[in-house]
mmCIF file of C-alpha atoms in Angstrom:
data_model
loop_
_atom_site.group_PDB
_atom_site.id
_atom_site.type_symbol
_atom_site.label_atom_id
_atom_site.label_comp_id
_atom_site.label_asym_id
_atom_site.label_seq_id
_atom_site.Cartn_x
_atom_site.Cartn_y
_atom_site.Cartn_z
ATOM 1 C CA MET A 1 136.013 97.913 110.407
ATOM 2 C CA ALA A 2 133.530 100.289 108.777
ATOM 3 C CA VAL A 3 132.480 99.289 105.267
ATOM 4 C CA SER A 4 131.648 102.030 102.781
ATOM 5 C CA LYS A 5 129.307 100.680 100.121
ATOM 6 C CA GLU A 6 128.954 102.060 96.618
ATOM 7 C CA ILE A 7 125.287 102.332 95.633
ATOM 8 C CA LYS A 8 124.791 102.159 91.884
ATOM 9 C CA VAL A 9 121.892 102.558 89.478
ATOM 10 C CA PRO A 10 120.041 99.224 89.047
ATOM 11 C CA ASN A 11 118.704 97.701 85.840
ATOM 12 C CA ILE A 12 116.421 100.308 84.234
ATOM 13 C CA GLY A 13 115.560 98.383 81.102
ATOM 14 C CA GLU A 14 116.634 99.660 77.723
ATOM 15 C CA PHE A 15 117.155 103.240 78.925
ATOM 16 C CA THR A 16 120.559 104.951 79.032
ATOM 17 C CA ASP A 17 121.616 108.505 79.898
ATOM 18 C CA VAL A 18 118.525 109.013 82.048
ATOM 19 C CA ASP A 19 118.018 112.436 83.672
ATOM 20 C CA VAL A 20 118.321 112.823 87.441
ATOM 21 C CA ILE A 21 115.429 115.145 88.351
ATOM 22 C CA GLU A 22 115.627 114.928 92.159
ATOM 23 C CA VAL A 23 118.262 114.045 94.757
ATOM 24 C CA HIS A 24 116.622 113.216 98.073
ATOM 25 C CA VAL A 25 119.692 112.807 100.308
ATOM 26 C CA SER A 26 122.807 114.726 101.312
ATOM 27 C CA THR A 27 126.178 113.792 102.792
ATOM 28 C CA GLY A 28 125.774 112.818 106.432
ATOM 29 C CA ASP A 29 122.070 111.961 106.183
ATOM 30 C CA SER A 30 120.750 108.889 107.950
ATOM 31 C CA ILE A 31 118.652 106.727 105.630
ATOM 32 C CA VAL A 32 116.332 103.787 106.162
ATOM 33 C CA LEU A 33 115.915 100.748 103.917
ATOM 34 C CA GLU A 34 113.896 101.694 100.795
ATOM 35 C CA ASP A 35 114.033 105.440 101.398
ATOM 36 C CA PRO A 36 114.164 107.178 97.977
ATOM 37 C CA LEU A 37 117.705 108.222 97.059
ATOM 38 C CA ILE A 38 117.173 109.863 93.669
ATOM 39 C CA THR A 39 114.384 110.197 91.118
ATOM 40 C CA LEU A 40 115.039 109.405 87.462
ATOM 41 C CA GLU A 41 112.911 110.525 84.534
ATOM 42 C CA THR A 42 112.707 108.363 81.429
ATOM 43 C CA GLU A 43 110.563 109.103 78.417
ATOM 44 C CA LYS A 44 107.934 106.814 79.944
ATOM 45 C CA ALA A 45 107.873 107.579 83.668
ATOM 46 C CA ALA A 46 109.561 109.056 86.734
ATOM 47 C CA LEU A 47 111.098 106.362 88.968
ATOM 48 C CA ASP A 48 112.595 106.442 92.445
ATOM 49 C CA VAL A 49 115.764 104.494 93.229
ATOM 50 C CA PRO A 50 115.324 103.174 96.800
ATOM 51 C CA ALA A 51 118.029 102.595 99.397
ATOM 52 C CA PRO A 52 119.107 98.934 99.504
ATOM 53 C CA ALA A 53 119.963 99.196 103.217
ATOM 54 C CA SER A 54 119.782 101.481 106.241
ATOM 55 C CA GLY A 55 122.782 103.558 107.212
ATOM 56 C CA ARG A 56 124.570 106.908 106.735
ATOM 57 C CA VAL A 57 125.324 108.691 103.471
ATOM 58 C CA ASP A 58 129.076 109.267 103.151
ATOM 59 C CA LYS A 59 129.161 111.026 99.778
ATOM 60 C CA VAL A 60 126.620 111.799 97.049
ATOM 61 C CA ALA A 61 127.993 111.344 93.536
ATOM 62 C CA VAL A 62 125.142 112.850 91.471
ATOM 63 C CA THR A 63 123.307 116.144 91.267
ATOM 64 C CA VAL A 64 120.077 117.272 89.629
ATOM 65 C CA GLY A 65 120.594 117.509 85.875
ATOM 66 C CA ASP A 66 123.121 114.692 85.656
ATOM 67 C CA THR A 67 122.449 111.746 83.368
ATOM 68 C CA VAL A 68 122.996 108.178 84.539
ATOM 69 C CA SER A 69 122.739 104.638 83.194
ATOM 70 C CA GLU A 70 122.751 101.189 84.759
ATOM 71 C CA GLY A 71 125.841 100.862 86.961
ATOM 72 C CA SER A 72 126.377 104.614 87.453
ATOM 73 C CA LEU A 73 127.486 105.535 90.977
ATOM 74 C CA ILE A 74 124.790 107.244 93.053
ATOM 75 C CA LEU A 75 126.483 107.537 96.429
ATOM 76 C CA THR A 76 128.619 105.793 99.003
ATOM 77 C CA MET A 77 127.196 104.873 102.399
ATOM 78 C CA THR A 78 128.047 103.085 105.588
ATOM 79 C CA ALA A 79 125.519 100.437 106.570
ATOM 80 C CA ALA A 80 123.872 100.739 109.965
ATOM 81 C CA GLU A 81 125.565 97.642 111.390
ATOM 82 C CA HIS A 82 129.017 99.164 110.736
ATOM 83 C CA LEU A 83 128.430 102.681 112.063
ATOM 84 C CA ALA A 84 129.631 101.832 115.575
ATOM 85 C CA LYS A 85 132.974 100.531 114.249
ATOM 86 C CA ASP A 86 135.535 103.284 113.887
ATOM 87 C CA ALA A 87 138.088 102.165 111.333
ATOM 88 C CA GLU A 88 139.370 102.896 107.864
ATOM 89 C CA PRO A 89 136.602 102.297 105.326
ATOM 90 C CA VAL A 90 136.757 99.304 103.038
ATOM 91 C CA VAL A 91 134.851 99.964 99.812
ATOM 92 C CA ASP A 92 132.234 97.397 98.826
ATOM 93 C CA THR A 93 129.790 97.588 95.891
ATOM 94 C CA LEU A 94 126.019 97.263 96.173
ATOM 95 C CA VAL A 95 123.541 97.832 93.367
ATOM 96 C CA ALA A 96 120.346 99.582 94.433
ATOM 97 C CA THR A 97 117.250 97.410 94.591
ATOM 98 C CA GLU A 98 114.878 97.047 91.647
ATOM 99 C CA LEU A 99 112.849 100.122 90.755
ATOM 100 C CA SER A 100 109.194 100.038 91.691
ATOM 101 C CA PRO A 101 106.505 102.687 92.206
ATOM 102 C CA PRO A 102 105.723 103.869 95.743
ATOM 103 C CA VAL A 103 102.599 102.531 97.434
ATOM 104 C CA LYS A 104 100.323 104.234 99.929
ATOM 105 C CA SER A 105 100.692 102.990 103.471
ATOM 106 C CA GLN A 106 97.650 101.202 104.841
ATOM 107 C CA ASN A 107 96.745 100.552 108.454
ATOM 108 C CA VAL A 108 96.404 96.794 108.305
ATOM 109 C CA ALA A 109 97.529 94.581 111.138
ATOM 110 C CA SER A 110 99.658 91.507 110.506
ATOM 111 C CA GLU A 111 97.707 88.265 110.356
ATOM 112 C CA VAL A 112 98.247 85.068 112.317
ATOM 113 C CA ALA A 113 99.208 82.382 109.830
ATOM 114 C CA GLY A 114 97.379 79.099 109.532
ATOM 115 C CA GLU A 115 98.930 75.694 110.152
ATOM 116 C CA PHE A 116 98.862 72.528 108.044
ATOM 117 C CA SER A 117 100.303 69.084 108.678
ATOM 118 C CA GLY A 118 98.384 66.882 106.226
ATOM 119 C CA ARG A 119 99.312 65.149 102.979
ATOM 120 C CA VAL A 120 101.314 67.122 100.417
ATOM 121 C CA ASP A 121 100.930 66.111 96.764
ATOM 122 C CA ILE A 122 103.469 68.443 95.126
ATOM 123 C CA GLU A 123 106.628 70.117 96.432
ATOM 124 C CA THR A 124 108.011 73.199 94.675
ATOM 125 C CA ASP A 125 110.678 75.881 95.120
ATOM 126 C CA LEU A 126 108.376 78.655 93.935
ATOM 127 C CA LEU A 127 104.611 78.719 93.562
ATOM 128 C CA VAL A 128 103.063 81.465 91.454
ATOM 129 C CA LEU A 129 99.361 81.903 92.144
ATOM 130 C CA GLY A 130 97.730 83.390 89.070
ATOM 131 C CA ALA A 131 98.848 83.082 85.440
ATOM 132 C CA GLY A 132 97.951 86.541 84.198
ATOM 133 C CA PRO A 133 100.507 88.997 82.734
ATOM 134 C CA GLY A 134 102.074 89.415 86.181
ATOM 135 C CA GLY A 135 102.084 85.751 87.151
ATOM 136 C CA TYR A 136 103.259 84.026 83.999
ATOM 137 C CA THR A 137 106.091 86.501 83.397
ATOM 138 C CA ALA A 138 107.293 85.994 86.990
ATOM 139 C CA ALA A 139 107.087 82.218 86.564
ATOM 140 C CA PHE A 140 109.020 82.330 83.284
ATOM 141 C CA ARG A 141 111.756 84.496 84.800
ATOM 142 C CA ALA A 142 112.085 82.307 87.888
ATOM 143 C CA ALA A 143 112.318 79.162 85.761
ATOM 144 C CA ASP A 144 114.987 80.811 83.595
ATOM 145 C CA LEU A 145 116.960 81.442 86.800
ATOM 146 C CA GLY A 146 116.846 77.751 87.682
ATOM 147 C CA LEU A 147 114.011 77.435 90.191
ATOM 148 C CA ASP A 148 111.498 74.587 90.198
ATOM 149 C CA VAL A 149 108.298 76.533 89.471
ATOM 150 C CA THR A 150 104.638 75.613 89.858
ATOM 151 C CA LEU A 151 102.067 77.905 88.250
ATOM 152 C CA VAL A 152 98.493 77.704 89.562
ATOM 153 C CA GLU A 153 95.704 79.143 87.395
ATOM 154 C CA ARG A 154 91.933 78.892 87.731
ATOM 155 C CA TRP A 155 91.338 79.233 83.969
ATOM 156 C CA PRO A 156 91.886 76.214 81.695
ATOM 157 C CA THR A 157 94.439 78.300 79.777
ATOM 158 C CA LEU A 158 97.206 80.674 80.834
ATOM 159 C CA GLY A 159 96.869 84.426 80.498
ATOM 160 C CA GLY A 160 94.491 85.248 83.335
ATOM 161 C CA VAL A 161 91.598 87.675 83.030
ATOM 162 C CA CYS A 162 93.456 89.978 80.643
ATOM 163 C CA LEU A 163 94.043 87.404 77.951
ATOM 164 C CA ASN A 164 90.986 85.176 78.427
ATOM 165 C CA VAL A 165 88.124 87.526 79.314
ATOM 166 C CA GLY A 166 89.565 91.017 79.474
ATOM 167 C CA CYS A 167 91.861 93.204 77.442
ATOM 168 C CA ILE A 168 92.484 90.945 74.456
ATOM 169 C CA PRO A 169 88.915 89.836 73.605
ATOM 170 C CA SER A 170 87.532 93.301 74.300
ATOM 171 C CA LYS A 171 90.092 94.972 72.021
ATOM 172 C CA THR A 172 89.306 92.400 69.343
ATOM 173 C CA LEU A 173 85.623 93.339 69.450
ATOM 174 C CA LEU A 174 86.510 97.025 69.577
ATOM 175 C CA HIS A 175 88.398 96.559 66.313
ATOM 176 C CA ALA A 176 85.247 95.090 64.745
ATOM 177 C CA ALA A 177 83.267 98.055 66.099
ATOM 178 C CA LYS A 178 85.761 100.497 64.581
ATOM 179 C CA VAL A 179 85.469 98.887 61.150
ATOM 180 C CA ILE A 180 81.678 99.293 61.275
ATOM 181 C CA GLU A 181 81.903 102.897 62.450
ATOM 182 C CA ASP A 182 84.551 103.794 59.863
ATOM 183 C CA ALA A 183 82.260 102.483 57.131
ATOM 184 C CA GLU A 184 79.397 104.580 58.502
ATOM 185 C CA ALA A 185 81.611 107.681 58.643
ATOM 186 C CA MET A 186 82.304 107.458 54.914
ATOM 187 C CA ASN A 187 78.629 108.096 54.104
ATOM 188 C CA GLU A 188 79.099 111.867 54.207
ATOM 189 C CA PHE A 189 82.011 111.580 51.794
ATOM 190 C CA GLY A 190 80.038 109.811 49.123
ATOM 191 C CA ILE A 191 80.883 106.201 49.871
ATOM 192 C CA ARG A 192 77.839 104.364 51.172
ATOM 193 C CA PHE A 193 77.794 100.818 52.479
ATOM 194 C CA GLY A 194 74.693 98.818 53.253
ATOM 195 C CA LYS A 195 73.654 98.020 56.810
ATOM 196 C CA PRO A 196 76.084 95.378 58.143
ATOM 197 C CA GLU A 197 74.819 91.838 58.595
ATOM 198 C CA ILE A 198 76.069 90.577 61.955
ATOM 199 C CA ASN A 199 76.854 86.872 62.278
ATOM 200 C CA LEU A 200 77.364 86.592 66.029
ATOM 201 C CA GLY A 201 78.638 83.025 65.835
ATOM 202 C CA ALA A 202 81.371 83.901 63.322
ATOM 203 C CA LEU A 203 82.308 87.053 65.243
ATOM 204 C CA ARG A 204 82.556 85.123 68.497
ATOM 205 C CA GLU A 205 84.664 82.397 66.844
ATOM 206 C CA TRP A 206 87.068 84.982 65.397
ATOM 207 C CA LYS A 207 87.510 86.513 68.853
ATOM 208 C CA ASN A 208 88.085 83.082 70.402
ATOM 209 C CA GLN A 209 90.659 82.163 67.743
ATOM 210 C CA ILE A 210 92.713 85.267 68.541
ATOM 211 C CA VAL A 211 92.610 84.489 72.256
ATOM 212 C CA GLY A 212 93.418 80.843 71.552
ATOM 213 C CA ARG A 213 96.528 81.611 69.514
ATOM 214 C CA LEU A 214 97.931 83.698 72.348
ATOM 215 C CA THR A 215 97.097 81.227 75.114
ATOM 216 C CA ASP A 216 98.576 78.368 73.076
ATOM 217 C CA GLY A 217 101.773 80.382 72.769
ATOM 218 C CA LEU A 218 101.979 80.808 76.544
ATOM 219 C CA ASP A 219 101.392 77.104 77.084
ATOM 220 C CA GLY A 220 104.315 76.346 74.782
ATOM 221 C CA LEU A 221 106.610 78.782 76.586
ATOM 222 C CA ALA A 222 105.700 77.221 79.950
ATOM 223 C CA LYS A 223 106.448 73.704 78.645
ATOM 224 C CA GLN A 224 109.795 74.815 77.250
ATOM 225 C CA ARG A 225 110.769 75.985 80.737
ATOM 226 C CA LYS A 226 109.426 72.796 82.386
ATOM 227 C CA ILE A 227 107.030 74.825 84.526
ATOM 228 C CA ARG A 228 104.455 72.673 86.291
ATOM 229 C CA VAL A 229 100.994 74.117 85.517
ATOM 230 C CA VAL A 230 98.161 73.216 87.891
ATOM 231 C CA GLN A 231 94.625 74.220 86.908
ATOM 232 C CA GLY A 232 92.177 75.047 89.662
ATOM 233 C CA ILE A 233 91.272 77.545 92.374
ATOM 234 C CA GLY A 234 94.074 77.991 94.893
ATOM 235 C CA ARG A 235 93.593 78.916 98.562
ATOM 236 C CA PHE A 236 96.286 79.100 101.223
ATOM 237 C CA LEU A 237 96.334 76.659 104.123
ATOM 238 C CA SER A 238 99.522 78.031 105.708
ATOM 239 C CA PRO A 239 102.568 80.096 104.679
ATOM 240 C CA ASN A 240 103.994 76.996 102.986
ATOM 241 C CA HIS A 241 100.897 75.164 101.725
ATOM 242 C CA LEU A 242 98.233 75.863 99.121
ATOM 243 C CA ARG A 243 95.145 73.776 98.348
ATOM 244 C CA VAL A 244 94.068 73.689 94.687
ATOM 245 C CA GLU A 245 90.472 72.654 93.933
ATOM 246 C CA SER A 246 89.334 71.624 90.461
ATOM 247 C CA GLU A 247 86.771 69.391 88.791
ATOM 248 C CA GLU A 248 89.254 66.513 89.102
ATOM 249 C CA GLY A 249 89.443 66.923 92.883
ATOM 250 C CA GLU A 250 91.907 68.708 95.118
ATOM 251 C CA GLN A 251 95.622 68.582 95.821
ATOM 252 C CA VAL A 252 97.954 70.306 98.265
ATOM 253 C CA ILE A 253 101.152 72.000 97.133
ATOM 254 C CA GLY A 254 104.061 72.522 99.501
ATOM 255 C CA LEU A 255 106.057 75.638 98.672
ATOM 256 C CA LYS A 256 109.238 77.367 99.796
ATOM 257 C CA ARG A 257 108.382 80.727 98.260
ATOM 258 C CA CYS A 258 105.277 82.228 96.683
ATOM 259 C CA ILE A 259 104.343 85.051 94.331
ATOM 260 C CA ILE A 260 100.707 86.113 94.630
ATOM 261 C CA ALA A 261 99.375 87.363 91.295
ATOM 262 C CA ALA A 262 95.724 86.442 91.785
ATOM 263 C CA GLY A 263 94.241 89.590 90.248
ATOM 264 C CA SER A 264 90.616 90.606 90.669
ATOM 265 C CA GLU A 265 86.983 89.764 89.943
ATOM 266 C CA SER A 266 84.157 91.834 88.496
ATOM 267 C CA ALA A 267 82.504 93.810 91.284
ATOM 268 C CA THR A 268 78.777 93.313 91.803
ATOM 269 C CA LEU A 269 75.861 95.390 93.064
ATOM 270 C CA ALA A 270 73.835 94.256 96.033
ATOM 271 C CA GLY A 271 70.122 93.597 95.575
ATOM 272 C CA LEU A 272 70.156 92.624 91.901
ATOM 273 C CA PRO A 273 67.871 89.740 90.921
ATOM 274 C CA ASN A 274 69.381 86.442 89.818
ATOM 275 C CA ASP A 275 68.559 86.767 86.136
ATOM 276 C CA PRO A 276 70.622 85.665 83.087
ATOM 277 C CA ARG A 277 69.785 88.951 81.393
ATOM 278 C CA ILE A 278 72.077 90.725 83.901
ATOM 279 C CA MET A 279 75.685 90.424 82.685
ATOM 280 C CA ASP A 280 79.143 91.217 83.971
ATOM 281 C CA SER A 281 82.039 92.052 81.649
ATOM 282 C CA THR A 282 82.873 88.366 81.119
ATOM 283 C CA ASP A 283 79.301 87.554 80.113
ATOM 284 C CA SER A 284 79.142 90.510 77.739
ATOM 285 C CA LEU A 285 82.135 89.208 75.760
ATOM 286 C CA GLU A 286 80.270 86.003 74.927
ATOM 287 C CA LEU A 287 77.877 87.829 72.568
ATOM 288 C CA THR A 288 75.072 85.327 73.170
ATOM 289 C CA GLU A 289 72.581 87.726 71.598
ATOM 290 C CA LEU A 290 72.134 91.313 70.469
ATOM 291 C CA PRO A 291 69.391 92.730 72.716
ATOM 292 C CA GLU A 292 67.167 95.532 71.549
ATOM 293 C CA THR A 293 68.215 97.727 74.475
ATOM 294 C CA LEU A 294 71.156 97.565 76.891
ATOM 295 C CA LEU A 295 71.763 99.502 80.098
ATOM 296 C CA VAL A 296 75.412 99.769 81.149
ATOM 297 C CA ILE A 297 75.708 100.454 84.882
ATOM 298 C CA GLY A 298 79.054 102.173 85.298
ATOM 299 C CA GLY A 299 80.603 104.788 83.019
ATOM 300 C CA GLY A 300 84.202 103.687 83.476
ATOM 301 C CA ILE A 301 86.577 102.231 80.911
ATOM 302 C CA ILE A 302 85.203 98.675 80.971
ATOM 303 C CA GLY A 303 81.580 99.787 80.710
ATOM 304 C CA LEU A 304 82.235 102.225 77.873
ATOM 305 C CA GLU A 305 84.336 99.714 75.921
ATOM 306 C CA MET A 306 81.483 97.219 75.849
ATOM 307 C CA ALA A 307 78.962 100.001 75.243
ATOM 308 C CA THR A 308 81.001 100.918 72.154
ATOM 309 C CA VAL A 309 80.905 97.331 70.899
ATOM 310 C CA TYR A 310 77.180 96.790 71.406
ATOM 311 C CA ASP A 311 76.322 100.212 69.977
ATOM 312 C CA ALA A 312 78.301 99.478 66.801
ATOM 313 C CA LEU A 313 76.502 96.124 66.496
ATOM 314 C CA GLY A 314 73.150 97.905 66.433
ATOM 315 C CA VAL A 315 71.981 97.800 70.076
ATOM 316 C CA LYS A 316 70.309 100.850 71.664
ATOM 317 C CA VAL A 317 72.690 101.605 74.529
ATOM 318 C CA SER A 318 72.129 103.653 77.692
ATOM 319 C CA VAL A 319 74.770 104.401 80.320
ATOM 320 C CA VAL A 320 74.213 105.322 83.974
ATOM 321 C CA GLU A 321 77.098 106.625 86.124
ATOM 322 C CA LEU A 322 76.972 107.411 89.839
ATOM 323 C CA THR A 323 79.484 110.272 89.678
ATOM 324 C CA ASP A 324 79.056 113.505 87.766
ATOM 325 C CA THR A 325 81.482 112.523 85.023
ATOM 326 C CA LEU A 326 82.249 109.580 82.799
ATOM 327 C CA MET A 327 85.546 107.748 83.327
ATOM 328 C CA PRO A 328 86.280 109.202 86.792
ATOM 329 C CA GLY A 329 89.967 109.907 87.307
ATOM 330 C CA VAL A 330 90.730 110.431 83.619
ATOM 331 C CA ASP A 331 91.811 113.857 82.316
ATOM 332 C CA ARG A 332 88.649 115.864 81.564
ATOM 333 C CA ASP A 333 90.188 117.171 78.324
ATOM 334 C CA LEU A 334 90.237 113.585 77.066
ATOM 335 C CA VAL A 335 86.765 112.697 78.311
ATOM 336 C CA ARG A 336 84.926 115.683 76.806
ATOM 337 C CA PRO A 337 85.405 114.766 73.112
ATOM 338 C CA LEU A 338 84.582 111.121 73.887
ATOM 339 C CA GLU A 339 81.392 112.100 75.717
ATOM 340 C CA LYS A 340 80.369 114.408 72.876
ATOM 341 C CA ARG A 341 80.821 111.582 70.393
ATOM 342 C CA ILE A 342 78.949 108.882 72.303
ATOM 343 C CA ALA A 343 76.145 111.243 73.404
ATOM 344 C CA ALA A 344 75.199 111.512 69.733
ATOM 345 C CA ARG A 345 75.097 107.714 69.378
ATOM 346 C CA TYR A 346 73.716 106.337 72.653
ATOM 347 C CA SER A 347 70.086 106.523 73.688
ATOM 348 C CA GLU A 348 70.970 108.359 76.899
ATOM 349 C CA ILE A 349 73.806 109.018 79.320
ATOM 350 C CA LEU A 350 72.665 109.520 82.921
ATOM 351 C CA LYS A 351 75.382 111.040 85.138
ATOM 352 C CA GLY A 352 75.121 111.664 88.865
ATOM 353 C CA THR A 353 72.471 108.957 88.951
ATOM 354 C CA ARG A 354 72.058 105.912 91.178
ATOM 355 C CA VAL A 355 70.307 102.655 90.300
ATOM 356 C CA THR A 356 68.060 101.965 93.275
ATOM 357 C CA GLU A 357 66.164 98.874 92.112
ATOM 358 C CA VAL A 358 66.061 96.295 89.348
ATOM 359 C CA ILE A 359 62.983 94.126 88.903
ATOM 360 C CA ALA A 360 62.946 91.174 86.517
ATOM 361 C CA GLU A 361 59.794 91.199 84.391
ATOM 362 C CA ASP A 362 58.758 89.079 81.432
ATOM 363 C CA ALA A 363 59.069 92.085 79.130
ATOM 364 C CA GLY A 364 62.528 93.014 80.418
ATOM 365 C CA LEU A 365 64.429 94.378 83.377
ATOM 366 C CA ARG A 366 62.726 97.353 85.016
ATOM 367 C CA VAL A 367 65.328 99.745 86.439
ATOM 368 C CA THR A 368 64.516 102.526 88.928
ATOM 369 C CA PHE A 369 66.814 105.570 88.977
ATOM 370 C CA ASP A 370 67.567 108.228 91.579
ATOM 371 C CA GLY A 371 68.961 111.450 90.163
ATOM 372 C CA THR A 372 68.117 115.020 89.183
ATOM 373 C CA GLY A 373 66.192 115.340 85.937
ATOM 374 C CA VAL A 374 66.366 111.644 85.067
ATOM 375 C CA PRO A 375 63.539 109.211 84.300
ATOM 376 C CA LYS A 376 62.119 107.405 87.319
ATOM 377 C CA SER A 377 62.320 104.032 85.607
ATOM 378 C CA ARG A 378 62.998 102.321 82.305
ATOM 379 C CA VAL A 379 62.727 98.757 80.968
ATOM 380 C CA PHE A 380 65.790 97.250 79.284
ATOM 381 C CA SER A 381 66.347 93.977 77.447
ATOM 382 C CA ARG A 382 69.685 93.407 79.190
ATOM 383 C CA ILE A 383 71.912 95.040 81.815
ATOM 384 C CA LEU A 384 75.706 95.097 81.943
ATOM 385 C CA VAL A 385 77.090 95.704 85.444
ATOM 386 C CA ALA A 386 80.488 97.380 85.066
ATOM 387 C CA VAL A 387 81.084 99.047 88.431
ATOM 388 C CA GLY A 388 84.746 98.128 88.726
ATOM 389 C CA ARG A 389 86.680 95.153 90.016
ATOM 390 C CA SER A 390 87.441 93.762 93.466
ATOM 391 C CA ALA A 391 90.826 92.308 94.474
ATOM 392 C CA ASN A 392 91.082 88.588 95.263
ATOM 393 C CA GLY A 393 93.105 88.742 98.491
ATOM 394 C CA ILE A 394 90.233 87.486 100.637
ATOM 395 C CA ARG A 395 89.104 84.836 98.145
ATOM 396 C CA ILE A 396 92.500 83.112 98.193
ATOM 397 C CA ASP A 397 92.622 83.015 102.039
ATOM 398 C CA ALA A 398 95.845 85.028 102.028
ATOM 399 C CA THR A 399 95.511 85.642 105.770
ATOM 400 C CA LYS A 400 96.253 81.936 106.367
ATOM 401 C CA ALA A 401 99.654 82.582 104.795
ATOM 402 C CA GLY A 402 100.252 85.297 107.398
ATOM 403 C CA VAL A 403 99.611 87.991 104.782
ATOM 404 C CA ALA A 404 97.673 91.127 105.710
ATOM 405 C CA VAL A 405 94.596 91.864 103.570
ATOM 406 C CA THR A 406 92.302 94.895 103.626
ATOM 407 C CA ASP A 407 88.520 94.668 103.769
ATOM 408 C CA GLN A 408 88.559 95.299 100.000
ATOM 409 C CA GLY A 409 90.747 92.241 99.365
ATOM 410 C CA ILE A 410 93.850 94.319 98.649
ATOM 411 C CA ILE A 411 97.238 93.035 99.855
ATOM 412 C CA PRO A 412 99.469 95.923 101.051
ATOM 413 C CA VAL A 413 103.068 95.670 99.819
ATOM 414 C CA ASP A 414 106.310 97.609 100.135
ATOM 415 C CA ARG A 415 108.280 99.298 97.368
ATOM 416 C CA GLN A 416 109.546 95.947 96.148
ATOM 417 C CA MET A 417 105.997 94.497 96.059
ATOM 418 C CA ARG A 418 106.691 92.334 99.092
ATOM 419 C CA THR A 419 104.030 91.496 101.690
#
């Protein structure tokens, strides 16, 4: 007997009466699992609703311009396995799968999984690898739904890169920079402040306290849910086993399911000398000193955020960017006023310029440039390398779990973020 399924709008958060801006199917169309059915437009984004199964569209219930909410009927369909059965339809209900943005297809072959038959120290229903904003929220939700959850994190505290050495500490320092710059801006309006006295130790402690309050809160939420937190670096041994290495030793976790939320690392440049005066974004947040001069290699968001901080604290900042524009990929109308502002503050901004060599000297770091109309070389007290981030797919040995990984460490996923 053929079964006609009702496909309804899934959970779309707090939004109701959302506009239908595209209908991608018609009556009689054949559809494949995760094909887009309709596109909705909220005040925040446009989202596709994917097909929850393959089959044939029997009737479309919406048109462009309609408004829908969670549970609204999109269409009825007959699943592929029932198409050969010619009988009166029996109506069943199926809610469309969770909304998620489309991903670009990548030509990556499936990997042969590893095998493991040794000692297992911990058994868990669900292992979440990485306790950043993606990982800890997934772990919390899974625990709320009744699963036995183990959360593996390399940092001593939850929150991942974002909370420990990324968004939160950088925005804290940017707030301090804004206070300094606002005080300076009042000079032309008749209110003059003296030159700020920077106590790096106190500033660093304030930043750490803010991070600490947030990480402590996450620790408490994990304990409330009885989530097992394991600190260390996790690497897959097989699809159902993960080895975690820490200062206390190593242990193997047996898992039924896994969510990979391992994030990324700061990208590096080849050929740089091993010198403590060369920093990545994590190092720059430590504020160990205020150098006389700082070269930021990379004119993207991370590089310019830290350039803003160090400039406000009194450092002579230079920026070098390989492309012909700062913040590649960002709307030029937004970049132009920013570039005009920082060009008046920074020592120099070198665009379309490559760093070809860095030599560590007693007096500083000698940097050689390759670009039109730029200096051949300069000496800087410190260098911040901010050339982007690289995904951790290779570092966690995801291929041993049978998961495909690109040469850049990226794990290709489908519309539902599944490997």
